[in-house]
Coordinates of C-alpha atoms in Angstrom, one line a residue:
E1 CA 142.3 159.0 60.4
A2 CA 145.0 160.8 61.1
G3 CA 147.6 158.7 61.8
L4 CA 149.5 157.5 65.3
G5 CA 149.7 160.0 67.4
D6 CA 153.4 160.7 69.1
K7 CA 154.8 158.8 71.8
T8 CA 154.4 159.2 75.0
M9 CA 157.7 160.0 77.1
L10 CA 157.7 156.5 78.2
E11 CA 158.0 155.1 75.1
R12 CA 160.8 157.2 74.3
E13 CA 164.5 155.7 73.8
N14 CA 166.7 156.9 76.5
R15 CA 169.4 158.2 74.6
W16 CA 166.5 160.7 73.3
L17 CA 164.9 161.3 76.7
L18 CA 168.8 162.0 78.0
A19 CA 169.6 164.1 75.3
N20 CA 166.2 166.2 75.8
H21 CA 167.1 166.3 79.9
L22 CA 164.3 164.2 80.3
P23 CA 164.5 161.2 82.8
P24 CA 164.9 157.6 81.6
S25 CA 162.1 155.3 80.9
Q26 CA 163.2 153.3 84.3
L27 CA 163.2 156.5 86.1
Q28 CA 159.7 157.4 85.0
L29 CA 158.4 153.5 85.6
M30 CA 160.0 153.8 89.0
E31 CA 158.3 157.4 89.6
L32 CA 154.8 156.0 88.5
R33 CA 155.0 152.7 90.7
Q34 CA 156.0 155.2 93.7
A35 CA 153.5 157.6 93.1
W36 CA 150.5 154.6 92.9
E37 CA 152.0 153.4 96.5
H38 CA 151.9 156.8 97.9
L39 CA 148.2 157.2 96.3
A40 CA 146.9 153.9 97.5
N41 CA 148.8 153.9 100.9
T42 CA 147.4 157.4 101.4
H43 CA 143.9 156.0 101.3
L44 CA 144.3 153.1 103.2
E45 CA 145.4 155.3 106.0
R46 CA 142.5 157.8 105.4
A47 CA 140.2 154.8 105.4
G48 CA 141.8 153.5 108.6
L49 CA 142.8 150.6 107.0
D50 CA 145.8 148.4 108.5
I51 CA 147.2 147.4 105.4
R52 CA 150.4 148.9 103.2
I53 CA 151.2 147.9 100.1
D54 CA 155.1 148.3 98.7
N55 CA 155.8 149.0 95.1
R56 CA 158.8 146.9 94.8
S57 CA 158.8 143.2 93.8
H58 CA 159.9 140.5 96.0
L59 CA 163.1 140.3 94.6
E60 CA 164.0 144.3 94.4
A61 CA 163.1 143.8 98.2
G62 CA 165.6 140.8 98.7
I63 CA 162.8 138.4 99.8
T64 CA 162.9 134.8 98.4
I65 CA 159.3 133.7 99.4
E66 CA 157.1 133.4 96.7
P67 CA 154.6 136.1 95.9
T68 CA 151.0 135.2 95.8
E69 CA 148.8 135.5 92.7
H70 CA 145.8 138.0 92.2
V71 CA 142.7 135.7 92.1
G72 CA 139.8 138.8 91.7
V73 CA 136.8 139.3 93.5
H74 CA 134.8 137.2 90.8
A75 CA 136.7 134.4 91.7
T76 CA 137.1 135.0 95.3
E77 CA 133.6 135.3 95.6
I78 CA 132.8 131.8 94.0
N79 CA 135.2 130.4 96.1
R80 CA 133.2 131.3 99.3
Q81 CA 130.3 130.0 97.8
G82 CA 131.9 126.7 97.5
G83 CA 132.1 126.6 93.6
A84 CA 135.4 125.3 91.9
V85 CA 137.6 128.1 90.3
S86 CA 140.9 127.6 88.6
R87 CA 142.5 130.2 90.2
T88 CA 143.8 130.3 93.7
R89 CA 145.6 132.8 95.8
I90 CA 148.6 130.5 95.7
S91 CA 149.6 127.4 94.0
P92 CA 150.1 124.3 96.3
Q93 CA 154.0 123.8 95.0
S94 CA 154.2 127.6 95.9
A95 CA 153.0 127.6 99.2
E96 CA 155.2 124.2 99.8
R97 CA 158.4 126.1 98.9
N98 CA 157.3 129.0 101.2
A99 CA 156.9 126.9 104.2
E100 CA 160.3 125.4 103.5
T101 CA 161.8 129.0 103.3
I102 CA 160.2 130.0 106.5
R103 CA 161.2 126.8 108.1
R104 CA 164.9 127.5 107.4
R105 CA 164.3 131.2 107.7
P106 CA 162.3 132.5 109.1
D107 CA 163.1 136.1 109.1
E108 CA 161.7 136.3 105.3
I109 CA 158.3 136.7 106.9
L110 CA 159.7 139.2 109.0
K111 CA 161.0 141.3 106.2
L112 CA 157.6 141.5 104.6
I113 CA 155.9 142.3 107.4
T114 CA 158.6 145.4 108.7
N115 CA 157.6 146.3 104.9
E116 CA 154.3 147.7 106.2
K117 CA 155.3 148.2 110.2
S118 CA 158.1 148.4 112.6
V119 CA 156.1 147.3 115.5
F120 CA 153.9 144.3 115.3
N121 CA 152.2 141.4 117.2
R122 CA 151.4 137.8 116.7
Y123 CA 148.4 138.3 115.0
D124 CA 149.9 140.2 112.1
I125 CA 152.8 137.0 111.8
A126 CA 149.6 134.9 111.9
R127 CA 148.2 137.1 108.7
A128 CA 151.6 137.1 107.1
L129 CA 152.0 133.3 107.0
H130 CA 148.3 132.5 106.1
R131 CA 148.9 134.5 103.2
Y132 CA 151.7 132.7 101.5
I133 CA 151.6 129.1 102.8
N134 CA 148.6 126.7 102.6
D135 CA 145.9 126.1 105.0
D136 CA 147.1 122.4 106.7
P137 CA 147.0 123.5 110.8
Q138 CA 150.4 121.6 111.2
T139 CA 152.5 123.0 108.6
F140 CA 150.3 126.2 109.8
Q141 CA 152.0 125.6 113.4
N142 CA 155.4 124.8 112.3
A143 CA 156.1 127.8 110.6
F144 CA 154.5 130.1 113.2
A145 CA 156.6 128.5 116.0
A146 CA 159.7 129.2 113.3
V147 CA 159.2 132.8 113.4
M148 CA 158.5 133.1 117.0
A149 CA 161.8 131.3 118.0
S150 CA 163.5 133.4 115.1
K151 CA 166.8 135.5 116.4
A152 CA 165.7 138.1 113.9
L153 CA 162.5 138.6 116.4
V154 CA 162.7 141.3 118.9
E155 CA 160.1 141.3 122.0
L156 CA 159.6 145.3 122.9
R157 CA 159.5 146.4 126.4
P158 CA 156.6 147.7 127.5
D159 CA 157.0 151.9 128.5
S160 CA 155.0 154.6 129.2
S161 CA 154.0 154.9 125.3
S162 CA 152.0 151.8 125.8
V163 CA 154.0 149.3 123.5
R164 CA 151.9 146.7 124.5
G165 CA 148.7 146.8 123.0
R166 CA 145.3 147.8 125.0
D167 CA 144.5 144.2 125.8
G168 CA 148.2 143.6 126.9
E169 CA 149.5 141.2 124.0
A170 CA 153.2 141.7 123.5
R171 CA 154.8 144.1 121.2
Y172 CA 157.8 143.0 118.3
S173 CA 160.1 144.5 116.2
T174 CA 163.4 142.9 114.5
V175 CA 166.7 143.0 114.8
E176 CA 167.3 145.0 110.9
M177 CA 164.6 147.6 112.5
V178 CA 165.8 148.4 115.7
A179 CA 169.1 148.4 113.9
I180 CA 168.0 151.1 111.3
E181 CA 166.2 153.3 113.8
G182 CA 168.9 153.1 116.0
A183 CA 171.6 154.3 113.4
I184 CA 169.2 157.3 113.0
A185 CA 169.0 158.0 116.4
S186 CA 173.2 157.9 116.3
N187 CA 173.4 159.7 113.1
V188 CA 170.8 162.3 114.3
M189 CA 172.6 163.4 117.3
A190 CA 176.0 163.2 115.6
M191 CA 174.4 166.1 113.2
K192 CA 172.7 167.7 116.0
A193 CA 176.2 168.3 117.5
R194 CA 178.1 169.2 114.1
Q195 CA 177.3 173.3 114.2
N196 CA 178.9 174.5 111.1
H197 CA 176.0 175.1 109.2
G198 CA 175.1 178.5 110.6
V199 CA 173.6 181.5 108.7
F200 CA 174.9 185.3 109.5
K201 CA 172.2 187.3 111.4
R202 CA 172.2 189.9 108.7
N203 CA 171.3 187.7 106.4
V204 CA 168.8 186.3 108.3
D205 CA 167.2 189.7 109.1
A206 CA 167.4 190.7 105.7
A207 CA 165.1 187.7 104.5
I208 CA 162.6 188.1 107.3
A209 CA 162.3 191.9 106.2
E210 CA 161.8 190.6 102.6
Q211 CA 159.7 188.4 103.1
D212 CA 157.5 190.8 105.4
R213 CA 157.3 193.0 102.5
S214 CA 156.2 190.5 100.2
I215 CA 153.4 189.7 102.4
Q216 CA 152.2 193.6 103.0
A217 CA 152.4 194.1 99.4
G218 CA 149.8 190.8 98.9
N219 CA 148.2 192.2 102.2
P220 CA 148.1 195.2 103.0
S221 CA 146.1 195.3 106.0
P222 CA 148.3 196.6 109.1
G223 CA 150.5 194.6 111.0
Q224 CA 150.4 191.9 108.8
G225 CA 153.7 189.9 108.3
L226 CA 155.9 187.2 109.6
S227 CA 154.4 185.9 112.9
A228 CA 156.8 185.7 116.0
E229 CA 156.8 181.6 115.5
Q230 CA 157.2 182.0 111.8
R231 CA 160.5 184.6 112.6
H232 CA 161.5 181.6 115.3
A233 CA 161.4 178.9 112.8
I234 CA 163.5 180.7 110.8
E235 CA 165.7 181.5 113.1
H236 CA 165.9 178.0 114.1
V237 CA 166.3 176.0 111.0
T238 CA 169.3 178.4 109.6
G239 CA 170.9 177.9 112.9
P240 CA 174.5 176.2 112.9
A241 CA 173.2 172.9 113.5
Q242 CA 173.6 170.0 110.9
I243 CA 169.9 169.1 111.3
A244 CA 166.9 170.9 112.0
V245 CA 163.1 170.2 112.2
V246 CA 159.9 171.9 112.0
I247 CA 156.8 170.9 113.0
G248 CA 153.5 172.9 112.1
F249 CA 149.7 172.1 111.5
A250 CA 148.3 172.6 107.6
G251 CA 148.1 176.2 107.2
A252 CA 150.2 177.3 110.0
G253 CA 152.6 178.8 107.2
K254 CA 155.2 176.6 106.9
S255 CA 155.8 177.4 103.5
T256 CA 156.5 181.1 103.9
M257 CA 158.8 180.6 106.6
L258 CA 160.6 178.5 104.3
A259 CA 160.6 180.8 101.1
A260 CA 161.9 183.0 103.9
A261 CA 164.7 180.6 105.2
R262 CA 166.1 180.1 101.4
H263 CA 166.9 183.5 100.9
A264 CA 168.7 183.4 104.2
W265 CA 170.5 180.4 102.8
E266 CA 171.0 181.1 99.5
A267 CA 172.7 184.7 100.7
Q268 CA 175.2 182.7 102.7
G269 CA 176.1 180.7 99.6
Y270 CA 174.5 177.5 99.9
R271 CA 172.6 175.4 97.6
V272 CA 169.0 174.8 98.5
H273 CA 167.5 171.7 97.4
G274 CA 163.9 170.0 98.1
A275 CA 162.2 166.4 98.5
A276 CA 158.9 165.0 98.9
L277 CA 157.1 161.8 98.6
A278 CA 154.7 162.6 95.6
G279 CA 155.9 164.7 92.8
K280 CA 152.8 166.7 93.6
A281 CA 153.7 167.5 97.0
A282 CA 157.4 168.4 95.5
E283 CA 156.0 170.7 93.2
G284 CA 153.8 172.3 95.9
L285 CA 156.8 172.9 97.9
E286 CA 158.7 174.7 95.1
Q287 CA 155.9 177.0 94.4
S288 CA 155.4 178.0 97.6
S289 CA 158.8 178.3 98.7
G290 CA 161.2 178.7 95.6
I291 CA 163.1 175.5 96.3
A292 CA 163.7 173.6 93.5
S293 CA 162.2 169.9 95.0
R294 CA 162.1 166.5 93.5
T295 CA 160.5 163.3 94.6
L296 CA 162.7 161.1 96.8
A297 CA 162.5 158.4 94.6
S298 CA 164.2 160.7 92.0
W299 CA 167.2 161.8 94.7
E300 CA 167.8 158.1 95.1
Y301 CA 167.8 157.0 91.3
S302 CA 170.5 159.8 91.1
W303 CA 172.4 159.1 93.4
Q304 CA 172.5 155.0 92.8
A305 CA 173.7 156.3 89.3
D306 CA 176.3 159.1 91.5
R307 CA 174.9 162.0 90.1
G308 CA 173.6 165.1 91.7
R309 CA 175.4 163.9 94.9
L310 CA 175.6 166.6 97.8
N311 CA 178.5 168.1 99.5
A312 CA 179.1 170.5 102.7
R313 CA 177.6 173.9 100.8
D314 CA 174.0 172.0 100.6
V315 CA 170.7 172.4 102.5
F316 CA 168.5 169.6 101.8
V317 CA 164.5 170.2 102.8
I318 CA 162.5 167.5 103.2
D319 CA 158.4 168.6 103.2
E320 CA 155.7 166.0 105.2
G321 CA 158.6 164.4 106.6
G322 CA 156.0 162.6 109.0
M323 CA 154.9 160.3 105.8
V324 CA 158.9 159.0 105.2
G325 CA 159.7 155.5 106.6
S326 CA 162.4 154.9 108.7
R327 CA 163.9 152.4 105.8
Q328 CA 163.8 155.4 103.1
L329 CA 164.7 158.0 105.7
A330 CA 167.3 156.5 107.1
R331 CA 169.1 156.5 103.7
F332 CA 168.6 160.1 103.5
V333 CA 170.1 160.7 107.2
D334 CA 172.8 158.8 106.1
E335 CA 173.8 160.1 102.5
V336 CA 173.4 164.0 104.2
K337 CA 175.4 163.1 107.2
R338 CA 178.2 161.6 104.9
A339 CA 178.1 164.8 102.3
G340 CA 178.6 167.1 105.6
A341 CA 175.2 168.8 104.0
K342 CA 172.6 170.3 106.4
L343 CA 169.0 168.4 107.0
V344 CA 165.9 169.9 107.2
L345 CA 162.8 168.3 108.1
V346 CA 159.3 169.6 108.4
G347 CA 156.0 168.3 108.7
D348 CA 153.4 167.1 110.9
H349 CA 153.4 164.1 112.3
E350 CA 149.9 164.3 113.7
Q351 CA 148.7 163.9 109.9
L352 CA 149.2 161.5 107.8
Q353 CA 151.3 158.7 109.0
A354 CA 154.6 157.0 107.4
I355 CA 153.4 155.2 104.4
G356 CA 156.3 152.7 105.4
A357 CA 157.4 151.2 108.6
G358 CA 158.4 153.2 111.5
A359 CA 157.6 156.7 112.9
P360 CA 160.8 158.3 112.5
F361 CA 160.1 162.1 112.0
R362 CA 158.5 162.4 115.6
A363 CA 161.7 160.5 117.1
I364 CA 163.8 162.8 115.4
A365 CA 162.0 165.5 116.7
E366 CA 162.1 164.7 120.4
A367 CA 165.9 163.8 120.1
V368 CA 166.8 166.7 118.3
G369 CA 164.3 169.1 119.2
H370 CA 162.2 171.8 116.9
A371 CA 160.1 174.5 116.3
Q372 CA 156.8 174.7 116.3
L373 CA 154.0 176.2 114.2
S374 CA 151.1 176.2 115.7
E375 CA 149.4 179.4 114.7
V376 CA 147.1 178.8 111.7
R377 CA 147.6 181.4 109.1
R378 CA 145.5 180.5 106.1
Q379 CA 142.2 181.4 108.4
K380 CA 141.5 184.8 109.1
A381 CA 138.6 184.6 111.8
D382 CA 139.5 183.7 115.1
W383 CA 137.0 180.5 115.6
Q384 CA 138.0 179.4 112.3
K385 CA 141.7 179.0 112.8
Q386 CA 140.7 177.5 116.5
A387 CA 138.5 174.8 114.2
S388 CA 141.3 174.1 111.8
I389 CA 143.7 173.3 114.8
D390 CA 140.9 171.1 116.3
F391 CA 141.1 169.1 112.8
A392 CA 144.9 168.9 113.0
S393 CA 145.0 167.7 116.5
H394 CA 142.0 165.1 115.7
R395 CA 139.2 166.8 117.3
T396 CA 137.0 166.5 114.3
A397 CA 133.6 166.8 116.5
A398 CA 134.6 170.3 118.0
G399 CA 136.4 171.2 114.4
L400 CA 132.6 170.4 112.6
S401 CA 130.6 172.3 115.5
A402 CA 132.4 175.8 115.3
Y403 CA 130.9 175.5 111.8
V404 CA 127.7 174.4 112.6
A405 CA 127.2 176.7 115.5
R406 CA 127.7 179.7 112.2
G407 CA 125.4 178.0 110.1
S408 CA 127.8 176.7 107.6
V409 CA 126.6 173.1 107.6
H410 CA 123.6 172.2 106.0
L411 CA 122.2 168.5 105.7
K412 CA 120.0 167.1 103.7
T413 CA 118.5 163.7 103.1
D414 CA 117.3 164.1 99.4
R415 CA 120.0 163.3 96.8
A416 CA 118.4 165.7 93.9
E417 CA 117.8 168.6 96.3
T418 CA 121.3 168.4 97.9
L419 CA 122.6 168.6 94.3
N420 CA 120.3 171.0 93.2
A421 CA 121.2 173.5 96.7
I422 CA 125.1 172.8 96.1
I423 CA 124.6 174.0 92.4
A424 CA 123.3 176.9 93.5
D425 CA 125.2 178.2 96.2
Y426 CA 127.9 177.8 94.1
V427 CA 126.8 179.6 91.2
A428 CA 125.6 182.2 94.1
D429 CA 128.7 182.8 95.4
R430 CA 130.2 183.0 92.1
S431 CA 128.9 185.8 91.6
A432 CA 128.7 187.7 94.8
N433 CA 132.9 186.8 95.0
P434 CA 133.9 186.4 91.5
N435 CA 137.7 187.2 92.6
D436 CA 137.4 184.6 95.4
T437 CA 138.3 180.5 94.7
R438 CA 135.4 177.8 95.6
I439 CA 134.7 174.1 95.4
A440 CA 132.0 171.2 95.1
M441 CA 133.1 168.1 96.1
A442 CA 131.2 164.9 96.1
H443 CA 131.7 161.4 97.4
R444 CA 130.6 159.4 94.1
R445 CA 131.6 160.3 90.7
D446 CA 127.7 160.2 89.2
D447 CA 127.4 162.7 91.8
V448 CA 130.5 164.9 90.6
R449 CA 129.3 164.8 87.4
A450 CA 126.0 165.5 87.9
I451 CA 127.5 168.8 90.2
N452 CA 129.6 169.9 87.6
A453 CA 126.7 169.7 84.6
G454 CA 124.5 171.6 86.7
I455 CA 127.1 174.2 87.5
R456 CA 127.7 174.5 83.7
A457 CA 124.1 174.6 82.8
R458 CA 123.8 177.6 85.1
L459 CA 126.4 179.6 83.7
Q460 CA 125.2 179.0 79.8
D461 CA 121.7 180.1 81.3
R462 CA 123.7 183.5 82.5
G463 CA 125.3 184.1 78.9
E464 CA 128.8 183.4 80.9
L465 CA 129.6 180.2 78.9
A466 CA 129.2 179.6 75.3
K467 CA 126.7 176.8 74.7
G468 CA 126.9 174.5 71.6
S469 CA 128.4 176.6 68.5
N470 CA 126.6 179.6 69.0
P471 CA 129.2 182.4 70.0
S472 CA 127.7 183.8 74.1
G473 CA 128.9 187.4 73.3
D474 CA 132.7 187.2 73.5
K475 CA 132.6 183.9 75.2
G476 CA 133.6 182.2 71.9
E477 CA 131.6 178.7 71.3
E478 CA 131.4 175.4 73.1
L479 CA 133.0 172.4 71.8
S480 CA 133.0 168.6 72.0
Y481 CA 136.0 166.0 72.4
Q482 CA 137.0 162.6 72.7
T483 CA 138.4 162.1 75.9
S484 CA 139.3 159.0 78.0
N485 CA 136.2 159.9 80.2
G486 CA 133.8 159.8 77.2
K487 CA 132.6 162.7 75.2
R488 CA 133.0 166.0 77.2
S489 CA 132.2 169.7 76.1
F490 CA 134.4 172.8 76.6
A491 CA 134.3 176.0 76.2
R492 CA 136.3 179.4 77.3
G493 CA 135.8 180.0 80.9
D494 CA 135.5 175.9 81.9
R495 CA 137.6 175.4 84.8
I496 CA 139.2 172.0 84.6
V497 CA 141.6 169.8 86.4
F498 CA 144.2 167.0 84.8
L499 CA 143.7 163.7 85.6
E500 CA 147.2 162.2 85.2
N501 CA 150.9 163.7 84.5
D502 CA 152.0 165.0 81.3
R503 CA 155.5 166.1 80.6
D504 CA 155.3 167.6 77.0
L505 CA 152.7 169.6 78.5
G506 CA 154.1 170.5 81.9
V507 CA 151.2 169.3 84.0
K508 CA 151.0 166.8 87.1
N509 CA 147.9 164.9 88.2
G510 CA 145.4 167.0 90.2
M511 CA 146.6 170.4 88.6
L512 CA 143.7 173.0 88.0
G513 CA 143.7 175.0 84.9
E514 CA 141.2 177.4 83.2
V515 CA 140.4 177.0 79.3
I516 CA 141.0 180.5 77.6
A517 CA 140.4 179.0 74.0
V518 CA 138.9 176.4 72.1
A519 CA 139.7 175.4 68.8
P520 CA 138.6 171.9 66.8
D521 CA 142.4 170.5 67.0
A522 CA 143.0 172.0 70.6
I523 CA 142.0 173.3 74.0
Q524 CA 144.4 176.0 75.3
V525 CA 144.3 176.2 79.0

């Protein structure tokens, strides 16, 4: 009724965006596509599925094979049941053209496979072929034979790391991937030998002392401060080599270590930049360490436009380095080496693996050496620290057993009973420990909504949240708003989570907030 709202940032003209120091729409779209790739591939990895997606089109990836069409779940089910469907995975004409392309240039299918993984087997080749050509047996066999005879295919030698699978089948890579990983190896060894990025000991000692004071100010317990591992890691990354690697478990204090290293680098006159695959991760790196950070895609886009280039007085920190694939990391290693800057890789190769093909982080760490952060700092009790190490080392049963033994895991079979117990425990802990944080989680959205509604109802009954339009003490009133998830009510004190990025509001998907005021036309968070 009030007319059209403001345009989204994506709809603005590039001239307006650039004048307001905002990324052009092309970069925004690129970031959205990469964010979806990162999110989808993260959950595919967590689910144990050997599938990855690539946000680039075939044209952008330099692939001439014609892509498949989206068929949809309903058409697929009809087809399985023998019914006629007008939509097919790939048209007969496209399938024939793809078969001819693969016959003439079999390396095209290898490009598609190595977008997902750098090492593969015969089954992976067959699966890729089945997707892009028709199901005629002779056509398939001809295409398969052409790929296996391709000069781009490399059979890997079995070695102690079990390159051959459990059933003894051969493993393959491509000349391109071997060359990329070979270039990474060559570059990082050259960077290791180049010893011109050292920081004076006085600057390192001052940064460590400052970080100790900061930790002790927030936690006055005696003996609190940087651990011996963190001190060693700070000295390692501020050493003279052009490349440094830190491997650390979740909660081991990598961000605290980087905050101190940043002070030392800046005292030496270096500019420190940060990067991560996802925008949320880049923001987390910036907030926790003070290192101004952007996504890897954003950095690449700037360099393509010849903006924001590095030089010898720069330190470039990549967080969650274990999740960066070989192709992408090779570009960053090459750029940093060319510029004469320093590269610092931080991550944990035991956690989520690289989204793209290859696992270069582990190989680089083994080649150039690394500092290790294995002491969990986030938890205080020794048994909780050990449990966190168990989880990080894939000893999940042992980690859970520690919590079970202390009565911290409760199993129930009835849904209503479980939801009521979660709600009661949440509200009780909120009352007993008002300054602490807590979270309730569920797998299904219906259960999430039920838990949130239950917690809000309990808080309203206790007078801690306003109910309806009747003020509850100094809590103001509760107002309803139309949201993308239907009609929702909010009152001062509500805890909320943002579900999308919004540059105008300065928020990112996943950020938490607390409502401090409600009005008919606005919510203040």
